[in-house]
PDB file of C-alpha atoms in Angstrom:
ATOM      1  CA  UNK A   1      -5.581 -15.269  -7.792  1.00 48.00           C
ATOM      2  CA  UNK A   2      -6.231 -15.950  -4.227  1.00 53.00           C
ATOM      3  CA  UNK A   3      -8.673 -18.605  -5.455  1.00 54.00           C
ATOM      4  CA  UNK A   4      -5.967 -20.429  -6.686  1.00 57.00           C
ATOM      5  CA  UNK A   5      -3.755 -20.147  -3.779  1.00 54.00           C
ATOM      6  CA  UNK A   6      -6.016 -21.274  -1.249  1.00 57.00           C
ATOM      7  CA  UNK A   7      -6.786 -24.576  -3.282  1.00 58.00           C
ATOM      8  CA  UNK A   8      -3.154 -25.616  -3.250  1.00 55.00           C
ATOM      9  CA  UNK A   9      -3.201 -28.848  -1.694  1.00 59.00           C
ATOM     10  CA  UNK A  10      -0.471 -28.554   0.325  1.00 58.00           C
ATOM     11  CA  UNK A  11      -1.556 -26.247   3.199  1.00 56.00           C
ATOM     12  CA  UNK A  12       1.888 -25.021   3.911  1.00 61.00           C
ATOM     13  CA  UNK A  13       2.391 -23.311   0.492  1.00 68.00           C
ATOM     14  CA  UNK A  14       0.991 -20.767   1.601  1.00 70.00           C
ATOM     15  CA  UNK A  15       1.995 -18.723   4.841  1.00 76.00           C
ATOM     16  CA  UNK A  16       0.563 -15.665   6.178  1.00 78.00           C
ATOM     17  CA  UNK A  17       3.827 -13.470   5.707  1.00 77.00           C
ATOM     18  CA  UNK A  18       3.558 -14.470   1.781  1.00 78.00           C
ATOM     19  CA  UNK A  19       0.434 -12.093   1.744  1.00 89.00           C
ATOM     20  CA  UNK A  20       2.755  -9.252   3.338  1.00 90.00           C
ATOM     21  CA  UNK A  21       3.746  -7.623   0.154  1.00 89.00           C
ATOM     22  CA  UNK A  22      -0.228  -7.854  -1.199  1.00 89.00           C
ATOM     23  CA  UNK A  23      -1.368  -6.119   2.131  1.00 93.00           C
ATOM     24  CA  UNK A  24       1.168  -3.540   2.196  1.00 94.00           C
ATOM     25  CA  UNK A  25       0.346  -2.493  -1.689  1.00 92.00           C
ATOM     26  CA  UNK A  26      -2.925  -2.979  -1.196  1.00 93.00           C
ATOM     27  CA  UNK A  27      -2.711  -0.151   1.686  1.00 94.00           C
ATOM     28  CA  UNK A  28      -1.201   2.067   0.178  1.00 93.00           C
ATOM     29  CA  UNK A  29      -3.085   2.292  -2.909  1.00 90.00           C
ATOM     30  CA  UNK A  30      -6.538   2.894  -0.469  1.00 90.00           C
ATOM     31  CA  UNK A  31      -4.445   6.110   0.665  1.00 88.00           C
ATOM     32  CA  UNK A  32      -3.517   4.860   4.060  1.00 93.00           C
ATOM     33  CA  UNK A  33      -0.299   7.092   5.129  1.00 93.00           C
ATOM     34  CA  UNK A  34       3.076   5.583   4.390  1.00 94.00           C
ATOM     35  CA  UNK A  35       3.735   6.525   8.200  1.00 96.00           C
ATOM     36  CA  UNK A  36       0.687   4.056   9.371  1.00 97.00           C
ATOM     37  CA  UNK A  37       1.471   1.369   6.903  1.00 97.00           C
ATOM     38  CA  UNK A  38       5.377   1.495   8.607  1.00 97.00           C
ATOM     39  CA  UNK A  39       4.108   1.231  12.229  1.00 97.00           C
ATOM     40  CA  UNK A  40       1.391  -1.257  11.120  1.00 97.00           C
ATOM     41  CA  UNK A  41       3.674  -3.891   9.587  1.00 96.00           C
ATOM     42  CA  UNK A  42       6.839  -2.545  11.939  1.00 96.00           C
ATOM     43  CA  UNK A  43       9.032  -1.626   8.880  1.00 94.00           C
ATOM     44  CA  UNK A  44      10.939   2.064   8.802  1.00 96.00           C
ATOM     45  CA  UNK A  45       8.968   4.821   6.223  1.00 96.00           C
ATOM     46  CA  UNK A  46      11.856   4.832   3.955  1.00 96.00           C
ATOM     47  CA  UNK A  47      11.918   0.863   3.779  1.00 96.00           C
ATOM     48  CA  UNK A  48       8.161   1.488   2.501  1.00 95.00           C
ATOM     49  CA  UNK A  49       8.949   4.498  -0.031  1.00 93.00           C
ATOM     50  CA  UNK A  50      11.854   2.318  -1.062  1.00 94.00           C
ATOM     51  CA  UNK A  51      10.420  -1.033  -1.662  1.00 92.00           C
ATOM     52  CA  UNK A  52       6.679  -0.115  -2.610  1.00 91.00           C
ATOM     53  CA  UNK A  53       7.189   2.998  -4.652  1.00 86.00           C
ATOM     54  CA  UNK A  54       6.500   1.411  -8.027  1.00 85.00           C
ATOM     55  CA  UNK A  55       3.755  -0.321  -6.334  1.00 83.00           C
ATOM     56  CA  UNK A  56       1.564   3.041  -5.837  1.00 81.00           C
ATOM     57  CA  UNK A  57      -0.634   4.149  -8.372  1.00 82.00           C
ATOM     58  CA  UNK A  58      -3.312   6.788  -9.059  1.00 80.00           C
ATOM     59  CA  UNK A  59      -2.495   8.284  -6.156  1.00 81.00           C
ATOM     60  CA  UNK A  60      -1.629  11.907  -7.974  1.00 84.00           C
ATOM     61  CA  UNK A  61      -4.828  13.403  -9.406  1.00 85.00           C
ATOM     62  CA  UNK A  62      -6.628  12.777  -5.153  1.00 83.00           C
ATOM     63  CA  UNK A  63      -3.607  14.674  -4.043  1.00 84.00           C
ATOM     64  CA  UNK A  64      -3.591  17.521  -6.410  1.00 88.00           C
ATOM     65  CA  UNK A  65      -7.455  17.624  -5.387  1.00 89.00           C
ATOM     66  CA  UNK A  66      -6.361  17.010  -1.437  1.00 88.00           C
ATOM     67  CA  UNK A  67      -3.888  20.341  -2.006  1.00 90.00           C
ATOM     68  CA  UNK A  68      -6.062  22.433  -3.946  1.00 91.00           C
ATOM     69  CA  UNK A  69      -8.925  22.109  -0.958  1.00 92.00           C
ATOM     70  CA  UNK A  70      -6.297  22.861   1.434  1.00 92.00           C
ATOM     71  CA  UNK A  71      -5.229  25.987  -0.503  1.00 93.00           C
ATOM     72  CA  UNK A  72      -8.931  26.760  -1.524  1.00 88.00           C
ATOM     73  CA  UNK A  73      -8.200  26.600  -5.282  1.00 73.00           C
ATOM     74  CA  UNK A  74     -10.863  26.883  -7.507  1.00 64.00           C
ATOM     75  CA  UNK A  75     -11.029  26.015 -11.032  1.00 58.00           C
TER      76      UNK A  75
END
């Protein structure tokens, strides 16, 4: 997809703050802390939870493992 934005012929179809949305998701998704995504790209936490929360996936089975280190569960 990106391929076929940056070959748009006009240059200003494309702005850096269109990419916002793809960054923040993008971090997310890698794990980064809502709390550092919010101070990163100077939104709130709850504006992230609230916008991007359909936007995070496969995030559930590396927190049940992150927890069950934590608590030293064993299966």
């Amino acid at each position: 997809m990106l391929t076929n934005l940056t070959s748009l012929d006009n240059a200003e179809a494309l702005r850096p703050y269109d990419l916002r949305h793809t960054c923040i998701t993008t971090w997310l998704n890698a794990g980064v802390p809502v709390a550092e995504v919010s101070r990163r790209v100077g939104n709130s936490p709850e504006v992230i939870h609230r916008v991007y929360e359909g936007c995070i996936y496969g995030q559930e089975e590396v927190m049940n493992r992150k927890i069950e280190a934590e608590l030293a569960w064993q299966d």
